[in-house]
Amino acid sequence: SDVFDKVKDMGVFRRDGQNDVDFLMYDGDFFVPLVRLDLLEAHNKPLPNTWDEVVELAKYFHGKDLNDDGEPDFGFCHFPRIGADVWDWWWAEAVYSAWATMTQTGVPGSNAFFFDERTFEPLLRTPAFRRAAEIWKELWAVGEDGCGPPFGQGRCAIGFGPPGCWKGVFLNGVKRPINGSDTDFWVPRMKDGSYAEPYRFKPFGTTKVLNRATNQMEDCTRVTC
């Protein structure tokens, strides 16, 4: 009863697919993307659906003033970052988030991405892993810590972190005190003047996936993606 419903749905296994629960995952970690819709609207940019689009959008917004305080801000705020202490090991999971999209396809036998589930050959020496590492290298250069103040103060265009990172953002809203005031705040607004709540949406995907037979990246098809 103390397991989040979403995690429970992700982690329930029934051997016959219908009746008694044979296995229940105790906990689950996953990354949740956020994006500033007011920035997309103001700059006429679409939602980023792929990792390549995320990199492009993050580079576009990085260094721009995103909360009207006259200071350059960040294109991509993520967790973990430098100094995450015991959470540094999450860095591998961040890379996995991109790697899996390029390796887990609709082709039978491609559920695993650490290794080939049929041959147990490691999948590290593949263009999919290489591209995932390159993506995060590019995002690191335009990034900042995504858990806490940076996104909550309007300093980030895109956020990427576990759900706990965004609890305060949704409870307290995105806002920045004006001249140290306790009552006067800047908040992000859409063109119609309404408050622009951070948009939480599906994880990013890819338009190219790994063909394990040739060890080459190929364009998505209806079968593979």
PDB file of C-alpha atoms in Angstrom:
ATOM      1  CA  SER A   1       0.000   0.000   0.000  1.00  0.00           C
ATOM      2  CA  ASP A   2       3.019   2.315   0.401  1.00  0.00           C
ATOM      3  CA  VAL A   3       4.152   1.845  -3.196  1.00  0.00           C
ATOM      4  CA  PHE A   4       3.219   4.598  -5.662  1.00  0.00           C
ATOM      5  CA  ASP A   5       0.466   3.475  -8.031  1.00  0.00           C
ATOM      6  CA  LYS A   6       2.555   4.327 -11.082  1.00  0.00           C
ATOM      7  CA  VAL A   7       5.517   2.331  -9.784  1.00  0.00           C
ATOM      8  CA  LYS A   8       3.189  -0.522  -8.879  1.00  0.00           C
ATOM      9  CA  ASP A   9       1.797  -0.573 -12.430  1.00  0.00           C
ATOM     10  CA  MET A  10       5.329  -0.648 -13.825  1.00  0.00           C
ATOM     11  CA  GLY A  11       6.525  -3.388 -11.503  1.00  0.00           C
ATOM     12  CA  VAL A  12       3.675  -5.868 -11.217  1.00  0.00           C
ATOM     13  CA  PHE A  13       4.289  -9.265 -12.799  1.00  0.00           C
ATOM     14  CA  ARG A  14       1.598 -11.916 -13.160  1.00  0.00           C
ATOM     15  CA  ARG A  15       2.746 -15.223 -14.602  1.00  0.00           C
ATOM     16  CA  ASP A  16      -0.558 -15.780 -16.385  1.00  0.00           C
ATOM     17  CA  GLY A  17      -1.027 -12.084 -17.111  1.00  0.00           C
ATOM     18  CA  GLN A  18      -4.302 -11.888 -15.218  1.00  0.00           C
ATOM     19  CA  ASN A  19      -4.576 -13.293 -11.711  1.00  0.00           C
ATOM     20  CA  ASP A  20      -2.329 -13.515  -8.648  1.00  0.00           C
ATOM     21  CA  VAL A  21       0.675 -11.212  -8.395  1.00  0.00           C
ATOM     22  CA  ASP A  22       3.859 -13.290  -8.596  1.00  0.00           C
ATOM     23  CA  PHE A  23       6.286 -10.390  -8.303  1.00  0.00           C
ATOM     24  CA  LEU A  24       6.010  -6.746  -7.200  1.00  0.00           C
ATOM     25  CA  MET A  25       8.850  -4.286  -7.551  1.00  0.00           C
ATOM     26  CA  TYR A  26       9.513  -2.477  -4.256  1.00  0.00           C
ATOM     27  CA  ASP A  27      10.708   0.754  -5.808  1.00  0.00           C
ATOM     28  CA  GLY A  28      11.350   2.260  -9.208  1.00  0.00           C
ATOM     29  CA  ASP A  29      13.516   5.129 -10.416  1.00  0.00           C
ATOM     30  CA  PHE A  30      12.741   6.964 -13.617  1.00  0.00           C
ATOM     31  CA  PHE A  31      13.409  10.346 -15.182  1.00  0.00           C
ATOM     32  CA  VAL A  32      10.722  12.925 -15.859  1.00  0.00           C
ATOM     33  CA  PRO A  33      11.238  15.662 -18.489  1.00  0.00           C
ATOM     34  CA  LEU A  34       9.908  19.187 -17.939  1.00  0.00           C
ATOM     35  CA  VAL A  35       9.862  22.044 -20.425  1.00  0.00           C
ATOM     36  CA  ARG A  36       9.032  25.736 -20.248  1.00  0.00           C
ATOM     37  CA  LEU A  37       6.077  26.208 -22.613  1.00  0.00           C
ATOM     38  CA  ASP A  38       6.329  30.004 -22.377  1.00  0.00           C
ATOM     39  CA  LEU A  39       9.799  29.850 -23.913  1.00  0.00           C
ATOM     40  CA  LEU A  40       8.666  27.556 -26.706  1.00  0.00           C
ATOM     41  CA  GLU A  41       5.757  29.874 -27.468  1.00  0.00           C
ATOM     42  CA  ALA A  42       7.860  33.046 -27.354  1.00  0.00           C
ATOM     43  CA  HIS A  43      10.533  31.598 -29.650  1.00  0.00           C
ATOM     44  CA  ASN A  44       8.151  29.613 -31.879  1.00  0.00           C
ATOM     45  CA  LYS A  45       9.789  26.292 -31.010  1.00  0.00           C
ATOM     46  CA  PRO A  46       8.045  22.871 -30.984  1.00  0.00           C
ATOM     47  CA  LEU A  47       8.160  20.383 -28.127  1.00  0.00           C
ATOM     48  CA  PRO A  48      11.338  18.257 -28.276  1.00  0.00           C
ATOM     49  CA  ASN A  49      10.394  14.636 -28.897  1.00  0.00           C
ATOM     50  CA  THR A  50      13.813  13.149 -29.648  1.00  0.00           C
ATOM     51  CA  TRP A  51      17.206  13.375 -27.986  1.00  0.00           C
ATOM     52  CA  ASP A  52      18.624  15.211 -30.988  1.00  0.00           C
ATOM     53  CA  GLU A  53      15.842  17.799 -30.685  1.00  0.00           C
ATOM     54  CA  VAL A  54      16.601  18.172 -26.965  1.00  0.00           C
ATOM     55  CA  VAL A  55      20.260  18.866 -27.700  1.00  0.00           C
ATOM     56  CA  GLU A  56      19.324  21.413 -30.374  1.00  0.00           C
ATOM     57  CA  LEU A  57      16.809  23.185 -28.132  1.00  0.00           C
ATOM     58  CA  ALA A  58      19.113  23.181 -25.102  1.00  0.00           C
ATOM     59  CA  LYS A  59      21.907  24.754 -27.132  1.00  0.00           C
ATOM     60  CA  TYR A  60      19.494  27.368 -28.502  1.00  0.00           C
ATOM     61  CA  PHE A  61      18.356  28.534 -25.057  1.00  0.00           C
ATOM     62  CA  HIS A  62      21.643  28.142 -23.204  1.00  0.00           C
ATOM     63  CA  GLY A  63      23.169  31.501 -22.301  1.00  0.00           C
ATOM     64  CA  LYS A  64      19.923  33.398 -22.833  1.00  0.00           C
ATOM     65  CA  ASP A  65      18.201  35.251 -19.979  1.00  0.00           C
ATOM     66  CA  LEU A  66      15.227  33.005 -19.209  1.00  0.00           C
ATOM     67  CA  ASN A  67      13.846  34.740 -16.100  1.00  0.00           C
ATOM     68  CA  ASP A  68      14.340  38.459 -16.797  1.00  0.00           C
ATOM     69  CA  ASP A  69      17.090  39.065 -14.244  1.00  0.00           C
ATOM     70  CA  GLY A  70      19.722  40.103 -16.755  1.00  0.00           C
ATOM     71  CA  GLU A  71      21.833  36.969 -16.209  1.00  0.00           C
ATOM     72  CA  PRO A  72      22.546  34.156 -18.704  1.00  0.00           C
ATOM     73  CA  ASP A  73      20.716  30.932 -17.904  1.00  0.00           C
ATOM     74  CA  PHE A  74      20.758  27.258 -18.855  1.00  0.00           C
ATOM     75  CA  GLY A  75      19.390  25.193 -21.700  1.00  0.00           C
ATOM     76  CA  PHE A  76      19.187  21.901 -19.824  1.00  0.00           C
ATOM     77  CA  CYS A  77      18.944  21.291 -16.068  1.00  0.00           C
ATOM     78  CA  HIS A  78      19.398  17.719 -14.936  1.00  0.00           C
ATOM     79  CA  PHE A  79      20.077  15.476 -11.988  1.00  0.00           C
ATOM     80  CA  PRO A  80      22.612  14.382 -10.992  1.00  0.00           C
ATOM     81  CA  ARG A  81      25.268  17.005 -11.558  1.00  0.00           C
ATOM     82  CA  ILE A  82      28.704  17.551 -10.002  1.00  0.00           C
ATOM     83  CA  GLY A  83      28.596  17.122  -6.240  1.00  0.00           C
ATOM     84  CA  ALA A  84      25.569  14.846  -6.132  1.00  0.00           C
ATOM     85  CA  ASP A  85      27.494  12.774  -3.565  1.00  0.00           C
ATOM     86  CA  VAL A  86      25.847   9.353  -3.139  1.00  0.00           C
ATOM     87  CA  TRP A  87      23.656  10.105  -6.146  1.00  0.00           C
ATOM     88  CA  ASP A  88      26.630  10.278  -8.526  1.00  0.00           C
ATOM     89  CA  TRP A  89      25.918   6.694  -9.541  1.00  0.00           C
ATOM     90  CA  TRP A  90      22.719   7.966 -11.194  1.00  0.00           C
ATOM     91  CA  TRP A  91      24.872   9.319 -13.984  1.00  0.00           C
ATOM     92  CA  ALA A  92      24.942   5.905 -15.546  1.00  0.00           C
ATOM     93  CA  GLU A  93      21.135   5.824 -15.472  1.00  0.00           C
ATOM     94  CA  ALA A  94      21.023   9.160 -17.278  1.00  0.00           C
ATOM     95  CA  VAL A  95      23.119   7.713 -20.111  1.00  0.00           C
ATOM     96  CA  TYR A  96      20.945   4.587 -20.108  1.00  0.00           C
ATOM     97  CA  SER A  97      17.883   6.791 -20.704  1.00  0.00           C
ATOM     98  CA  ALA A  98      19.229   7.727 -24.136  1.00  0.00           C
ATOM     99  CA  TRP A  99      20.980   4.448 -24.878  1.00  0.00           C
ATOM    100  CA  ALA A 100      17.874   2.328 -24.306  1.00  0.00           C
ATOM    101  CA  THR A 101      15.789   4.296 -26.796  1.00  0.00           C
ATOM    102  CA  MET A 102      18.260   3.445 -29.544  1.00  0.00           C
ATOM    103  CA  THR A 103      18.765  -0.201 -28.588  1.00  0.00           C
ATOM    104  CA  GLN A 104      15.394  -1.496 -27.359  1.00  0.00           C
ATOM    105  CA  THR A 105      13.315  -1.821 -30.525  1.00  0.00           C
ATOM    106  CA  GLY A 106      10.244  -3.661 -31.707  1.00  0.00           C
ATOM    107  CA  VAL A 107      12.381  -6.408 -33.221  1.00  0.00           C
ATOM    108  CA  PRO A 108      12.048  -9.717 -31.294  1.00  0.00           C
ATOM    109  CA  GLY A 109      15.030 -10.333 -29.038  1.00  0.00           C
ATOM    110  CA  SER A 110      15.872  -6.658 -28.526  1.00  0.00           C
ATOM    111  CA  ASN A 111      14.448  -6.014 -25.060  1.00  0.00           C
ATOM    112  CA  ALA A 112      17.846  -5.902 -23.340  1.00  0.00           C
ATOM    113  CA  PHE A 113      20.316  -3.088 -23.956  1.00  0.00           C
ATOM    114  CA  PHE A 114      23.259  -3.977 -21.685  1.00  0.00           C
ATOM    115  CA  PHE A 115      23.832  -7.137 -23.672  1.00  0.00           C
ATOM    116  CA  ASP A 116      22.219  -9.188 -26.415  1.00  0.00           C
ATOM    117  CA  GLU A 117      19.647 -11.344 -24.650  1.00  0.00           C
ATOM    118  CA  ARG A 118      20.293 -14.261 -26.975  1.00  0.00           C
ATOM    119  CA  THR A 119      24.094 -14.296 -27.164  1.00  0.00           C
ATOM    120  CA  PHE A 120      24.930 -12.315 -23.977  1.00  0.00           C
ATOM    121  CA  GLU A 121      27.390 -10.268 -26.020  1.00  0.00           C
ATOM    122  CA  PRO A 122      27.853  -6.798 -24.437  1.00  0.00           C
ATOM    123  CA  LEU A 123      26.320  -3.927 -26.403  1.00  0.00           C
ATOM    124  CA  LEU A 124      28.770  -1.270 -25.233  1.00  0.00           C
ATOM    125  CA  ARG A 125      30.814  -1.305 -28.426  1.00  0.00           C
ATOM    126  CA  THR A 126      27.951  -0.164 -30.588  1.00  0.00           C
ATOM    127  CA  PRO A 127      27.113   3.125 -32.305  1.00  0.00           C
ATOM    128  CA  ALA A 128      24.008   3.341 -30.101  1.00  0.00           C
ATOM    129  CA  PHE A 129      26.008   3.525 -26.875  1.00  0.00           C
ATOM    130  CA  ARG A 130      28.495   5.888 -28.497  1.00  0.00           C
ATOM    131  CA  ARG A 131      25.704   8.244 -29.583  1.00  0.00           C
ATOM    132  CA  ALA A 132      24.084   8.155 -26.132  1.00  0.00           C
ATOM    133  CA  ALA A 133      27.415   9.144 -24.557  1.00  0.00           C
ATOM    134  CA  GLU A 134      27.869  11.926 -27.120  1.00  0.00           C
ATOM    135  CA  ILE A 135      24.383  13.276 -26.384  1.00  0.00           C
ATOM    136  CA  TRP A 136      25.070  13.544 -22.680  1.00  0.00           C
ATOM    137  CA  LYS A 137      28.467  15.091 -23.315  1.00  0.00           C
ATOM    138  CA  GLU A 138      26.731  17.806 -25.349  1.00  0.00           C
ATOM    139  CA  LEU A 139      23.995  18.303 -22.741  1.00  0.00           C
ATOM    140  CA  TRP A 140      26.533  18.547 -19.920  1.00  0.00           C
ATOM    141  CA  ALA A 141      28.105  21.544 -21.661  1.00  0.00           C
ATOM    142  CA  VAL A 142      24.793  23.446 -21.662  1.00  0.00           C
ATOM    143  CA  GLY A 143      23.507  22.136 -18.345  1.00  0.00           C
ATOM    144  CA  GLU A 144      23.183  22.854 -14.651  1.00  0.00           C
ATOM    145  CA  ASP A 145      21.921  21.036 -11.575  1.00  0.00           C
ATOM    146  CA  GLY A 146      18.261  20.273 -12.251  1.00  0.00           C
ATOM    147  CA  CYS A 147      17.116  19.449  -8.740  1.00  0.00           C
ATOM    148  CA  GLY A 148      15.896  22.472  -6.793  1.00  0.00           C
ATOM    149  CA  PRO A 149      16.455  26.210  -7.287  1.00  0.00           C
ATOM    150  CA  PRO A 150      17.662  26.500 -10.907  1.00  0.00           C
ATOM    151  CA  PHE A 151      14.435  25.256 -12.493  1.00  0.00           C
ATOM    152  CA  GLY A 152      12.273  26.636  -9.687  1.00  0.00           C
ATOM    153  CA  GLN A 153      13.724  30.114 -10.236  1.00  0.00           C
ATOM    154  CA  GLY A 154      13.129  30.017 -13.970  1.00  0.00           C
ATOM    155  CA  ARG A 155      16.747  29.474 -14.976  1.00  0.00           C
ATOM    156  CA  CYS A 156      16.174  26.369 -17.126  1.00  0.00           C
ATOM    157  CA  ALA A 157      14.502  25.759 -20.464  1.00  0.00           C
ATOM    158  CA  ILE A 158      14.345  21.955 -20.100  1.00  0.00           C
ATOM    159  CA  GLY A 159      14.524  19.833 -16.973  1.00  0.00           C
ATOM    160  CA  PHE A 160      15.347  16.150 -16.644  1.00  0.00           C
ATOM    161  CA  GLY A 161      15.339  14.380 -13.298  1.00  0.00           C
ATOM    162  CA  PRO A 162      13.544  11.928 -10.998  1.00  0.00           C
ATOM    163  CA  PRO A 163      10.040  12.869  -9.749  1.00  0.00           C
ATOM    164  CA  GLY A 164      11.359  14.034  -6.375  1.00  0.00           C
ATOM    165  CA  CYS A 165      13.260  16.825  -8.092  1.00  0.00           C
ATOM    166  CA  TRP A 166      10.051  18.390  -9.347  1.00  0.00           C
ATOM    167  CA  LYS A 167       7.929  18.148  -6.202  1.00  0.00           C
ATOM    168  CA  GLY A 168       8.878  21.641  -5.037  1.00  0.00           C
ATOM    169  CA  VAL A 169       8.526  23.068  -8.539  1.00  0.00           C
ATOM    170  CA  PHE A 170       4.883  22.018  -8.771  1.00  0.00           C
ATOM    171  CA  LEU A 171       4.060  22.822  -5.139  1.00  0.00           C
ATOM    172  CA  ASN A 172       5.696  26.257  -5.083  1.00  0.00           C
ATOM    173  CA  GLY A 173       5.625  27.186  -8.750  1.00  0.00           C
ATOM    174  CA  VAL A 174       8.352  28.717 -10.895  1.00  0.00           C
ATOM    175  CA  LYS A 175       9.111  32.187  -9.587  1.00  0.00           C
ATOM    176  CA  ARG A 176      11.927  34.622  -8.795  1.00  0.00           C
ATOM    177  CA  PRO A 177      11.800  37.380  -6.155  1.00  0.00           C
ATOM    178  CA  ILE A 178      12.106  40.833  -7.700  1.00  0.00           C
ATOM    179  CA  ASN A 179      14.791  42.906  -5.958  1.00  0.00           C
ATOM    180  CA  GLY A 180      14.720  40.585  -2.951  1.00  0.00           C
ATOM    181  CA  SER A 181      11.028  41.170  -2.305  1.00  0.00           C
ATOM    182  CA  ASP A 182       8.967  38.689  -0.288  1.00  0.00           C
ATOM    183  CA  THR A 183       5.784  39.619  -2.105  1.00  0.00           C
ATOM    184  CA  ASP A 184       6.766  40.700  -5.628  1.00  0.00           C
ATOM    185  CA  PHE A 185       7.761  37.869  -7.959  1.00  0.00           C
ATOM    186  CA  TRP A 186       8.601  37.298 -11.591  1.00  0.00           C
ATOM    187  CA  VAL A 187       6.783  34.257 -12.977  1.00  0.00           C
ATOM    188  CA  PRO A 188       6.829  32.754 -16.485  1.00  0.00           C
ATOM    189  CA  ARG A 189       3.762  33.694 -18.516  1.00  0.00           C
ATOM    190  CA  MET A 190       2.230  32.686 -21.803  1.00  0.00           C
ATOM    191  CA  LYS A 191       1.380  35.351 -24.374  1.00  0.00           C
ATOM    192  CA  ASP A 192      -2.177  35.541 -23.006  1.00  0.00           C
ATOM    193  CA  GLY A 193      -0.817  36.473 -19.575  1.00  0.00           C
ATOM    194  CA  SER A 194      -1.568  33.154 -17.880  1.00  0.00           C
ATOM    195  CA  TYR A 195       0.987  31.452 -15.635  1.00  0.00           C
ATOM    196  CA  ALA A 196       3.114  28.997 -17.605  1.00  0.00           C
ATOM    197  CA  GLU A 197       3.233  25.886 -15.444  1.00  0.00           C
ATOM    198  CA  PRO A 198       6.136  23.596 -16.362  1.00  0.00           C
ATOM    199  CA  TYR A 199       4.947  20.999 -18.831  1.00  0.00           C
ATOM    200  CA  ARG A 200       5.660  17.425 -17.808  1.00  0.00           C
ATOM    201  CA  PHE A 201       5.699  15.081 -20.765  1.00  0.00           C
ATOM    202  CA  LYS A 202       6.845  11.730 -22.100  1.00  0.00           C
ATOM    203  CA  PRO A 203      10.535  10.772 -22.186  1.00  0.00           C
ATOM    204  CA  PHE A 204      12.503  11.584 -25.299  1.00  0.00           C
ATOM    205  CA  GLY A 205      12.863   9.131 -28.163  1.00  0.00           C
ATOM    206  CA  THR A 206      14.912   8.712 -31.301  1.00  0.00           C
ATOM    207  CA  THR A 207      14.549   8.477 -35.068  1.00  0.00           C
ATOM    208  CA  LYS A 208      17.481   6.070 -35.446  1.00  0.00           C
ATOM    209  CA  VAL A 209      17.960   2.692 -33.786  1.00  0.00           C
ATOM    210  CA  LEU A 210      20.599  -0.008 -33.667  1.00  0.00           C
ATOM    211  CA  ASN A 211      20.455  -2.872 -36.134  1.00  0.00           C
ATOM    212  CA  ARG A 212      22.138  -5.570 -34.073  1.00  0.00           C
ATOM    213  CA  ALA A 213      22.848  -7.764 -37.073  1.00  0.00           C
ATOM    214  CA  THR A 214      24.914  -5.095 -38.838  1.00  0.00           C
ATOM    215  CA  ASN A 215      25.926  -3.031 -35.779  1.00  0.00           C
ATOM    216  CA  GLN A 216      24.769   0.072 -37.640  1.00  0.00           C
ATOM    217  CA  MET A 217      22.262   2.799 -36.844  1.00  0.00           C
ATOM    218  CA  GLU A 218      19.215   2.810 -39.123  1.00  0.00           C
ATOM    219  CA  ASP A 219      16.177   5.038 -39.577  1.00  0.00           C
ATOM    220  CA  CYS A 220      13.122   4.026 -37.563  1.00  0.00           C
ATOM    221  CA  THR A 221      10.386   1.962 -39.154  1.00  0.00           C
ATOM    222  CA  ARG A 222       6.941   1.070 -37.865  1.00  0.00           C
ATOM    223  CA  VAL A 223       8.403  -2.182 -36.601  1.00  0.00           C
ATOM    224  CA  THR A 224      11.517  -0.893 -34.872  1.00  0.00           C
ATOM    225  CA  CYS A 225      10.155   2.275 -33.247  1.00  0.00           C
TER     226      CYS A 225
END
